[in-house]
Each structure stands twice: as structure tokens, then as C-alpha cells.
mmCIF file of C-alpha atoms in Angstrom:
data_model
loop_
_atom_site.group_PDB
_atom_site.id
_atom_site.type_symbol
_atom_site.label_atom_id
_atom_site.label_comp_id
_atom_site.label_asym_id
_atom_site.label_seq_id
_atom_site.Cartn_x
_atom_site.Cartn_y
_atom_site.Cartn_z
ATOM 1 C CA UNK A 223 -24.648 17.364 38.051
ATOM 2 C CA UNK A 224 -21.117 17.002 37.682
ATOM 3 C CA UNK A 225 -22.415 13.196 40.206
ATOM 4 C CA UNK A 226 -24.602 12.178 37.297
ATOM 5 C CA UNK A 227 -22.452 12.941 34.809
ATOM 6 C CA UNK A 228 -19.486 10.864 37.428
ATOM 7 C CA UNK A 229 -21.899 8.109 37.652
ATOM 8 C CA UNK A 230 -22.693 7.882 33.104
ATOM 9 C CA UNK A 231 -18.764 8.369 32.364
ATOM 10 C CA UNK A 232 -17.538 5.299 35.031
ATOM 11 C CA UNK A 233 -21.219 3.630 33.191
ATOM 12 C CA UNK A 234 -19.612 3.647 29.930
ATOM 13 C CA UNK A 235 -16.219 2.626 29.927
ATOM 14 C CA UNK A 236 -17.395 -0.039 32.253
ATOM 15 C CA UNK A 237 -18.831 -1.413 29.248
ATOM 16 C CA UNK A 238 -16.057 -1.011 27.053
ATOM 17 C CA UNK A 239 -17.689 0.979 23.845
ATOM 18 C CA UNK A 240 -18.001 4.694 24.926
ATOM 19 C CA UNK A 241 -15.226 6.400 26.346
ATOM 20 C CA UNK A 242 -13.331 9.765 25.505
ATOM 21 C CA UNK A 243 -14.451 13.286 26.710
ATOM 22 C CA UNK A 244 -13.103 16.811 25.375
ATOM 23 C CA UNK A 245 -13.237 20.386 28.155
ATOM 24 C CA UNK A 246 -16.628 21.336 25.820
ATOM 25 C CA UNK A 247 -19.779 21.254 26.727
ATOM 26 C CA UNK A 248 -20.706 18.273 24.386
ATOM 27 C CA UNK A 249 -18.343 15.189 25.170
ATOM 28 C CA UNK A 250 -15.949 13.452 22.186
ATOM 29 C CA UNK A 251 -17.191 10.149 22.408
ATOM 30 C CA UNK A 252 -15.989 6.937 20.535
ATOM 31 C CA UNK A 253 -16.715 3.506 20.023
ATOM 32 C CA UNK A 254 -13.389 0.569 21.039
ATOM 33 C CA UNK A 255 -13.571 -2.360 19.153
ATOM 34 C CA UNK A 256 -12.251 -5.635 20.906
ATOM 35 C CA UNK A 257 -13.469 -8.819 19.484
ATOM 36 C CA UNK A 258 -15.784 -9.601 16.672
ATOM 37 C CA UNK A 259 -18.528 -7.002 15.473
ATOM 38 C CA UNK A 260 -21.109 -7.148 12.111
ATOM 39 C CA UNK A 261 -22.966 -5.136 10.292
ATOM 40 C CA UNK A 262 -23.971 -2.281 12.460
ATOM 41 C CA UNK A 263 -23.981 1.702 11.677
ATOM 42 C CA UNK A 264 -21.096 2.856 14.690
ATOM 43 C CA UNK A 265 -22.003 6.756 14.294
ATOM 44 C CA UNK A 266 -18.855 8.170 16.034
ATOM 45 C CA UNK A 267 -15.732 7.894 16.000
ATOM 46 C CA UNK A 268 -13.979 3.465 16.007
ATOM 47 C CA UNK A 269 -10.786 3.198 17.961
ATOM 48 C CA UNK A 270 -9.133 -0.802 18.381
ATOM 49 C CA UNK A 271 -6.953 -0.154 21.788
ATOM 50 C CA UNK A 272 -3.037 -0.385 21.429
ATOM 51 C CA UNK A 273 -2.694 -4.405 21.405
ATOM 52 C CA UNK A 274 -5.770 -5.479 21.078
ATOM 53 C CA UNK A 275 -7.885 -7.190 17.790
ATOM 54 C CA UNK A 276 -11.214 -6.244 16.017
ATOM 55 C CA UNK A 277 -12.963 -7.916 13.164
ATOM 56 C CA UNK A 278 -15.529 -6.046 11.327
ATOM 57 C CA UNK A 279 -18.005 -7.519 8.597
ATOM 58 C CA UNK A 280 -20.539 -5.114 7.072
ATOM 59 C CA UNK A 281 -19.648 -2.387 9.727
ATOM 60 C CA UNK A 282 -20.929 1.118 8.869
ATOM 61 C CA UNK A 283 -18.337 4.083 10.660
ATOM 62 C CA UNK A 284 -19.236 7.531 10.294
ATOM 63 C CA UNK A 285 -16.460 8.891 11.990
ATOM 64 C CA UNK A 286 -12.361 8.044 11.355
ATOM 65 C CA UNK A 287 -10.764 4.905 12.258
ATOM 66 C CA UNK A 288 -7.682 4.463 14.522
ATOM 67 C CA UNK A 289 -5.992 1.313 14.943
ATOM 68 C CA UNK A 290 -3.317 2.072 18.188
ATOM 69 C CA UNK A 291 -0.179 0.907 18.732
ATOM 70 C CA UNK A 292 0.440 -3.132 18.025
ATOM 71 C CA UNK A 293 -3.252 -3.761 17.839
ATOM 72 C CA UNK A 294 -4.925 -5.162 13.890
ATOM 73 C CA UNK A 295 -8.280 -4.337 12.245
ATOM 74 C CA UNK A 296 -9.162 -6.779 9.813
ATOM 75 C CA UNK A 297 -12.650 -5.715 8.102
ATOM 76 C CA UNK A 298 -14.407 -7.076 5.287
ATOM 77 C CA UNK A 299 -17.412 -5.947 3.442
ATOM 78 C CA UNK A 300 -17.150 -2.027 5.477
ATOM 79 C CA UNK A 301 -17.434 1.167 4.946
ATOM 80 C CA UNK A 302 -15.903 4.384 6.370
ATOM 81 C CA UNK A 303 -16.620 7.737 5.964
ATOM 82 C CA UNK A 304 -13.539 9.806 7.901
ATOM 83 C CA UNK A 305 -9.768 9.125 7.462
ATOM 84 C CA UNK A 306 -7.854 6.068 8.832
ATOM 85 C CA UNK A 307 -4.947 5.805 11.003
ATOM 86 C CA UNK A 308 -2.632 3.270 11.970
ATOM 87 C CA UNK A 309 -0.718 3.141 14.269
ATOM 88 C CA UNK A 310 3.753 1.617 15.340
ATOM 89 C CA UNK A 311 3.471 -2.148 14.157
ATOM 90 C CA UNK A 312 -0.652 -1.899 13.568
ATOM 91 C CA UNK A 313 -2.053 -4.058 11.590
ATOM 92 C CA UNK A 314 -4.860 -2.972 8.901
ATOM 93 C CA UNK A 315 -6.309 -5.728 6.758
ATOM 94 C CA UNK A 316 -9.316 -4.550 4.341
ATOM 95 C CA UNK A 317 -11.296 -7.226 2.046
ATOM 96 C CA UNK A 318 -14.274 -5.286 -0.400
ATOM 97 C CA UNK A 319 -14.101 -2.164 2.022
ATOM 98 C CA UNK A 320 -14.538 1.557 1.235
ATOM 99 C CA UNK A 321 -12.490 3.756 2.931
ATOM 100 C CA UNK A 322 -13.953 7.667 2.202
ATOM 101 C CA UNK A 323 -10.970 9.081 4.165
ATOM 102 C CA UNK A 324 -7.342 8.901 4.064
ATOM 103 C CA UNK A 325 -5.521 6.151 4.723
ATOM 104 C CA UNK A 326 -2.163 6.974 7.121
ATOM 105 C CA UNK A 327 0.437 4.508 8.781
ATOM 106 C CA UNK A 328 3.039 5.394 10.764
ATOM 107 C CA UNK A 329 6.151 2.282 11.377
ATOM 108 C CA UNK A 330 3.440 -0.264 11.075
ATOM 109 C CA UNK A 331 3.368 -3.498 10.727
ATOM 110 C CA UNK A 332 1.473 -2.993 7.617
ATOM 111 C CA UNK A 333 -1.472 -2.342 5.427
ATOM 112 C CA UNK A 334 -3.134 -5.131 3.022
ATOM 113 C CA UNK A 335 -5.545 -3.523 0.888
ATOM 114 C CA UNK A 336 -7.971 -6.364 -1.394
ATOM 115 C CA UNK A 337 -10.804 -5.189 -3.396
ATOM 116 C CA UNK A 338 -11.358 -2.090 -1.685
ATOM 117 C CA UNK A 339 -11.634 1.438 -2.433
ATOM 118 C CA UNK A 340 -9.459 4.832 -0.276
ATOM 119 C CA UNK A 341 -8.708 7.567 -1.431
ATOM 120 C CA UNK A 342 -4.883 8.681 -0.352
ATOM 121 C CA UNK A 343 -2.377 6.051 1.510
ATOM 122 C CA UNK A 344 1.014 7.746 3.686
ATOM 123 C CA UNK A 345 3.026 5.269 4.696
ATOM 124 C CA UNK A 346 5.872 5.425 7.075
ATOM 125 C CA UNK A 347 7.439 2.450 7.648
ATOM 126 C CA UNK A 348 6.218 -1.386 7.324
ATOM 127 C CA UNK A 349 4.483 -2.967 3.850
ATOM 128 C CA UNK A 350 1.956 -1.136 1.756
ATOM 129 C CA UNK A 351 0.793 -4.135 -0.073
ATOM 130 C CA UNK A 352 -2.319 -3.183 -2.771
ATOM 131 C CA UNK A 353 -4.532 -6.002 -4.532
ATOM 132 C CA UNK A 354 -7.454 -5.041 -7.235
ATOM 133 C CA UNK A 355 -8.413 -2.126 -5.743
ATOM 134 C CA UNK A 356 -9.316 0.862 -6.657
ATOM 135 C CA UNK A 357 -7.635 3.798 -4.871
ATOM 136 C CA UNK A 358 -8.779 7.642 -6.135
ATOM 137 C CA UNK A 359 -5.867 10.291 -4.287
ATOM 138 C CA UNK A 360 -2.517 10.050 -4.098
ATOM 139 C CA UNK A 361 -0.198 6.912 -2.502
ATOM 140 C CA UNK A 362 2.893 7.299 -0.864
ATOM 141 C CA UNK A 363 5.284 5.401 0.704
ATOM 142 C CA UNK A 364 8.492 5.083 2.798
ATOM 143 C CA UNK A 365 11.252 3.427 4.019
ATOM 144 C CA UNK A 366 8.469 0.054 3.551
ATOM 145 C CA UNK A 367 8.051 -2.141 1.432
ATOM 146 C CA UNK A 368 5.219 -1.337 -1.472
ATOM 147 C CA UNK A 369 3.747 -3.636 -3.943
ATOM 148 C CA UNK A 370 0.721 -3.407 -5.997
ATOM 149 C CA UNK A 371 -1.508 -6.025 -8.361
ATOM 150 C CA UNK A 372 -3.889 -5.365 -10.765
ATOM 151 C CA UNK A 373 -5.550 -1.398 -9.973
ATOM 152 C CA UNK A 374 -6.310 1.484 -10.723
ATOM 153 C CA UNK A 375 -4.533 4.591 -8.686
ATOM 154 C CA UNK A 376 -6.059 8.003 -10.347
ATOM 155 C CA UNK A 377 -3.702 10.177 -8.911
ATOM 156 C CA UNK A 378 0.062 9.286 -8.405
ATOM 157 C CA UNK A 379 2.105 6.822 -6.857
ATOM 158 C CA UNK A 380 5.892 7.794 -5.218
ATOM 159 C CA UNK A 381 8.030 4.744 -3.342
ATOM 160 C CA UNK A 382 10.766 7.028 -1.299
ATOM 161 C CA UNK A 383 12.961 4.723 0.245
ATOM 162 C CA UNK A 384 11.408 1.415 -0.043
ATOM 163 C CA UNK A 385 13.138 -1.524 -0.044
ATOM 164 C CA UNK A 386 11.631 -2.049 -2.978
ATOM 165 C CA UNK A 387 8.643 -0.657 -5.027
ATOM 166 C CA UNK A 388 7.226 -3.068 -7.776
ATOM 167 C CA UNK A 389 3.444 -2.831 -10.089
ATOM 168 C CA UNK A 390 2.305 -5.228 -11.692
ATOM 169 C CA UNK A 391 -0.640 -5.117 -14.051
ATOM 170 C CA UNK A 392 -2.128 -1.190 -12.740
ATOM 171 C CA UNK A 393 -2.707 2.233 -14.127
ATOM 172 C CA UNK A 394 -1.688 4.858 -13.135
ATOM 173 C CA UNK A 395 -3.403 7.751 -14.310
ATOM 174 C CA UNK A 396 -0.479 10.938 -12.259
ATOM 175 C CA UNK A 397 3.137 10.166 -11.934
ATOM 176 C CA UNK A 398 4.847 7.510 -10.771
ATOM 177 C CA UNK A 399 7.764 8.172 -8.606
ATOM 178 C CA UNK A 400 10.262 5.451 -7.495
ATOM 179 C CA UNK A 401 13.608 6.607 -5.036
ATOM 180 C CA UNK A 402 16.382 5.477 -3.396
ATOM 181 C CA UNK A 403 14.880 1.857 -3.008
ATOM 182 C CA UNK A 404 17.566 -0.442 -2.006
ATOM 183 C CA UNK A 405 15.816 -3.358 -4.172
ATOM 184 C CA UNK A 406 15.348 -1.556 -6.930
ATOM 185 C CA UNK A 407 11.795 -2.168 -8.240
ATOM 186 C CA UNK A 408 9.549 -3.149 -10.825
ATOM 187 C CA UNK A 409 7.006 -2.428 -13.391
ATOM 188 C CA UNK A 410 5.416 -5.164 -15.279
ATOM 189 C CA UNK A 411 2.374 -4.981 -17.784
ATOM 190 C CA UNK A 412 1.162 -1.733 -16.527
ATOM 191 C CA UNK A 413 0.453 2.325 -17.358
ATOM 192 C CA UNK A 414 1.844 5.376 -16.448
ATOM 193 C CA UNK A 415 0.165 8.019 -18.120
ATOM 194 C CA UNK A 416 2.061 10.896 -15.958
ATOM 195 C CA UNK A 417 5.792 11.576 -16.192
ATOM 196 C CA UNK A 418 7.748 8.439 -15.000
ATOM 197 C CA UNK A 419 10.807 8.912 -12.712
ATOM 198 C CA UNK A 420 13.633 6.159 -11.405
ATOM 199 C CA UNK A 421 16.581 7.827 -9.248
ATOM 200 C CA UNK A 422 18.683 6.547 -7.020
ATOM 201 C CA UNK A 423 17.824 3.433 -6.511
ATOM 202 C CA UNK A 424 19.972 -0.133 -6.402
ATOM 203 C CA UNK A 425 19.709 -4.085 -6.862
ATOM 204 C CA UNK A 426 17.637 -4.088 -10.313
ATOM 205 C CA UNK A 427 15.417 -2.242 -12.167
ATOM 206 C CA UNK A 428 13.095 -4.059 -14.319
ATOM 207 C CA UNK A 429 10.766 -1.899 -16.196
ATOM 208 C CA UNK A 430 8.950 -4.465 -18.598
ATOM 209 C CA UNK A 431 9.773 -7.311 -20.589
ATOM 210 C CA UNK A 432 11.415 -10.246 -19.363
ATOM 211 C CA UNK A 433 14.207 -9.086 -16.947
ATOM 212 C CA UNK A 434 16.022 -9.187 -13.693
ATOM 213 C CA UNK A 435 12.960 -9.994 -11.379
ATOM 214 C CA UNK A 436 11.825 -12.295 -13.352
ATOM 215 C CA UNK A 437 9.013 -12.891 -16.214
ATOM 216 C CA UNK A 438 6.180 -10.586 -17.639
ATOM 217 C CA UNK A 439 4.596 -11.346 -20.374
ATOM 218 C CA UNK A 440 2.293 -8.020 -21.201
ATOM 219 C CA UNK A 441 3.780 -5.076 -22.833
ATOM 220 C CA UNK A 442 3.916 -1.844 -20.699
ATOM 221 C CA UNK A 443 2.786 2.261 -20.979
ATOM 222 C CA UNK A 444 5.039 5.455 -20.493
ATOM 223 C CA UNK A 445 2.672 8.050 -21.491
ATOM 224 C CA UNK A 446 4.935 10.808 -21.086
ATOM 225 C CA UNK A 447 8.636 10.827 -20.033
ATOM 226 C CA UNK A 448 10.546 8.429 -18.833
ATOM 227 C CA UNK A 449 13.710 9.479 -16.425
ATOM 228 C CA UNK A 450 16.259 6.810 -15.004
ATOM 229 C CA UNK A 451 19.173 8.137 -13.362
ATOM 230 C CA UNK A 452 21.736 8.300 -10.979
ATOM 231 C CA UNK A 453 21.360 4.646 -10.551
ATOM 232 C CA UNK A 454 23.884 1.583 -8.672
ATOM 233 C CA UNK A 455 21.230 -0.580 -10.343
ATOM 234 C CA UNK A 456 21.291 -3.332 -13.164
ATOM 235 C CA UNK A 457 18.352 -2.121 -14.879
ATOM 236 C CA UNK A 458 16.660 -2.947 -17.807
ATOM 237 C CA UNK A 459 13.693 -1.363 -19.921
ATOM 238 C CA UNK A 460 12.350 -3.630 -22.484
ATOM 239 C CA UNK A 461 8.289 -4.353 -24.287
ATOM 240 C CA UNK A 462 7.734 -1.426 -23.384
ATOM 241 C CA UNK A 463 6.245 1.502 -25.199
ATOM 242 C CA UNK A 464 7.495 5.572 -24.333
ATOM 243 C CA UNK A 465 5.735 8.555 -25.543
ATOM 244 C CA UNK A 466 7.320 11.020 -24.529
ATOM 245 C CA UNK A 467 11.174 11.727 -24.032
ATOM 246 C CA UNK A 468 14.010 8.917 -22.116
ATOM 247 C CA UNK A 469 16.656 10.064 -20.296
ATOM 248 C CA UNK A 470 19.452 7.905 -18.976
ATOM 249 C CA UNK A 471 21.630 10.040 -16.519
ATOM 250 C CA UNK A 472 24.245 9.253 -14.027
ATOM 251 C CA UNK A 473 24.121 5.247 -14.225
ATOM 252 C CA UNK A 474 26.312 3.057 -13.400
ATOM 253 C CA UNK A 475 26.007 0.586 -15.126
ATOM 254 C CA UNK A 476 23.745 1.961 -18.097
ATOM 255 C CA UNK A 477 20.563 1.239 -18.738
ATOM 256 C CA UNK A 478 19.752 -1.940 -20.998
ATOM 257 C CA UNK A 479 17.633 -1.031 -23.325
ATOM 258 C CA UNK A 480 15.231 -4.237 -24.836
ATOM 259 C CA UNK A 481 14.905 -4.843 -28.651
ATOM 260 C CA UNK A 482 10.747 -4.267 -27.643
ATOM 261 C CA UNK A 483 10.994 -1.079 -26.775
ATOM 262 C CA UNK A 484 9.751 2.234 -28.535
ATOM 263 C CA UNK A 485 10.379 5.172 -27.434
ATOM 264 C CA UNK A 486 8.780 8.078 -29.249
ATOM 265 C CA UNK A 487 10.475 11.114 -28.096
ATOM 266 C CA UNK A 488 14.635 11.803 -27.803
ATOM 267 C CA UNK A 489 16.797 10.040 -25.690
ATOM 268 C CA UNK A 490 18.949 12.027 -23.354
ATOM 269 C CA UNK A 491 21.688 10.047 -21.724
ATOM 270 C CA UNK A 492 24.254 6.621 -22.640
ATOM 271 C CA UNK A 493 21.772 3.368 -22.574
ATOM 272 C CA UNK A 494 22.964 -0.332 -23.943
ATOM 273 C CA UNK A 495 21.300 -2.908 -26.069
ATOM 274 C CA UNK A 496 20.483 -5.680 -24.813
ATOM 275 C CA UNK A 497 22.847 -9.045 -25.232
ATOM 276 C CA UNK A 498 21.005 -12.457 -25.974
ATOM 277 C CA UNK A 499 23.030 -14.264 -23.182
ATOM 278 C CA UNK A 500 22.978 -11.221 -20.809
ATOM 279 C CA UNK A 501 18.920 -11.549 -21.226
ATOM 280 C CA UNK A 502 19.020 -15.477 -20.187
ATOM 281 C CA UNK A 503 21.411 -15.232 -17.206
ATOM 282 C CA UNK A 504 19.131 -12.540 -15.630
ATOM 283 C CA UNK A 505 16.193 -14.852 -15.841
ATOM 284 C CA UNK A 506 18.060 -17.735 -15.006
ATOM 285 C CA UNK A 507 19.202 -15.871 -11.357
ATOM 286 C CA UNK A 508 15.832 -14.244 -11.262
ATOM 287 C CA UNK A 509 14.023 -14.329 -7.725
ATOM 288 C CA UNK A 510 10.763 -15.244 -7.092
ATOM 289 C CA UNK A 511 7.785 -12.462 -7.409
ATOM 290 C CA UNK A 512 8.738 -10.431 -4.402
ATOM 291 C CA UNK A 513 4.599 -10.242 -3.569
ATOM 292 C CA UNK A 514 4.439 -14.006 -2.362
ATOM 293 C CA UNK A 515 6.426 -13.318 -0.310
ATOM 294 C CA UNK A 516 5.246 -10.840 0.917
ATOM 295 C CA UNK A 517 2.563 -11.986 0.848
ATOM 296 C CA UNK A 518 2.323 -14.173 3.685
ATOM 297 C CA UNK A 519 2.757 -11.407 6.489
ATOM 298 C CA UNK A 520 -0.255 -10.061 5.905
ATOM 299 C CA UNK A 521 -1.632 -14.074 5.741
ATOM 300 C CA UNK A 522 -0.055 -14.906 9.155
ATOM 301 C CA UNK A 523 -1.180 -11.760 11.084
ATOM 302 C CA UNK A 524 -4.795 -11.684 9.759
ATOM 303 C CA UNK A 525 -5.501 -15.091 10.932
ATOM 304 C CA UNK A 526 -3.576 -14.443 13.926
ATOM 305 C CA UNK A 527 -5.402 -11.447 14.581
ATOM 306 C CA UNK A 528 -9.136 -13.646 13.525
ATOM 307 C CA UNK A 529 -8.006 -15.541 16.284
ATOM 308 C CA UNK A 530 -7.576 -13.230 18.889
ATOM 309 C CA UNK A 531 -10.826 -10.703 17.999
ATOM 310 C CA UNK A 532 -12.879 -15.033 18.239
ATOM 311 C CA UNK A 533 -11.653 -15.534 21.519
ATOM 312 C CA UNK A 534 -12.575 -11.654 22.594
ATOM 313 C CA UNK A 535 -15.949 -12.555 21.360
ATOM 314 C CA UNK A 536 -18.509 -10.169 20.438
ATOM 315 C CA UNK A 537 -17.546 -6.807 20.432
ATOM 316 C CA UNK A 538 -20.032 -4.419 21.673
ATOM 317 C CA UNK A 539 -20.401 -1.592 18.927
#
């Protein structure tokens, strides 16, 4: 019986598709993906091995998905029933894809999510670039780059210790927290229905309006209280409605509030009115939308991953 088990195991490893065991009577098998995978159903867990590239088109994975260190997974029209984990310097690119479990990245190169549906996202280091997507759980990023555009978040959004946290044309149904971002953040033509907090950020904060980080044509909406506190950033709040109160304490320089801002609740702390000349100078000095620069990272990595996967041939899923 042991000899038969050994022979069967050796055969599976040689095929490159099924590996791994457990000490229990029933082995916990998983499927590896190297190369191009098509519209098939993977009934167990899927792993992209370290340093390898995998593309999936129309693939359904019933188990979890793991992208190991330095690996790449590019998926379109896929469905993942379990959690997705992305390792150090690994890359995840999802288009028109559904992830029913949580997405976790740890020191990854980054994650590009476009026209996709996910639940919770927890990312440490690396970028998270979300476009035209729906996220049903909380989204938290730390020590990376966060850019969200044209999306809907059913729970909270947190950017903690990032380079920046930028939100465009997006609805956040929970709380919004931007804390300790070295390059500040943008909240443009967006809505947040929970409390919004910007604390301990540097460089520039643009909360609506024509401001320090470019033009924002649409109005922004803060459905609860807004706290802008203890920032060293140049901070501007304009073309926005704040249904709750505004707390603006400990900021140096003080928060600038534009004439198109409407605050329904009480204002606590110190604010300054926007000057015409200051606003004009800010717009002239404003850098381009950071999303355009960030988009180059996933585009370049995804192209290289597709090329590597194509060279590897069809994956045995």
C-alpha cells in the first residue's frame, strides 16, 4: 500500500498539476498553475509557484488561491470561491473577476483590481489600485500606495502609513480613515457615509475642489463627522458638503476651507478661508493625477507576466 502511494505521488508531481499532502488519511491536494489556464473548474486550492507566471481566463477555483513570492497571477473573467493570498514581491491582476473570500497581500509588488467584485482587502506594503470595482468588506492598506476610482465600498476604507491614499468618484458606505500618509491624499467627487478622519498626514491633502493635487470637478459628500487633525500637510476642503461637524485641530498649516464648502454641524478648531491667489498658485503647481503614474506599474508587470505565461505554454489545470 505504501509503494502504491509513493508511485501515485511521484506521478502527480511529475505532471506539474497536483502536489502536497497532509498527515491525515486523506491528503490535502492543490493545483499549481504555470502558464496559460482556460475556462475550467479547479476543484481544490490553486497555487502559483514562487517566481512563476499564470494567466487564467474564465477559470473557476473552488478553493483558495495563493500567489507565492515573486510570482504573477493575471486573471480575467474568473471566479475564486475562497481567499486569495499574495506573497512578497508577487503581483495580482484581476479583471471582471469575482473573489468570494478575503484578499490579503504581504509585501507584494501590488494588486490591480478592475471591474471586479471582492470582499475584504488587507494589504501591507505594495500598491492597491482599484478601478470600477465593488468591494463588499473592509479595505485596509498599510505602508503602500492606495488609489481607488469609480468604485463602491460597502464597508470601511483605511489608508494607514501609506505614501498616499487617493479616492476618486467612489462611494464609501462605512468609515474613511487616512492616517500618517507621507504624501497626503485626495478625496474627489466621492461620497463617504461613515465618519471621515485625516490625521497625521504630510505634504498635501485635497478634500474636494480645485486644489493642491489637481482639478476635481464634482462635489464631494461627507455623510458623518469630518476630522482633519494634527496634519503637517497643506490641507484644503472645498466643493464639499459635510452633514456632521468639522474638527480641525492641531494642523500646521491650518485647514483651508473654500467658499463652496457647506458644513451642517459645528466647527471645532482653526480654519482659514481660501485666497484666490493661493488657489491659483496651487493649481499651477499641481502634479498630474497620481493614478496615471501608478497605472504604469501594473501595466508593465502584467505584460511581462503574460509573456512569461505564454512562453511556459498551457497550464495543466
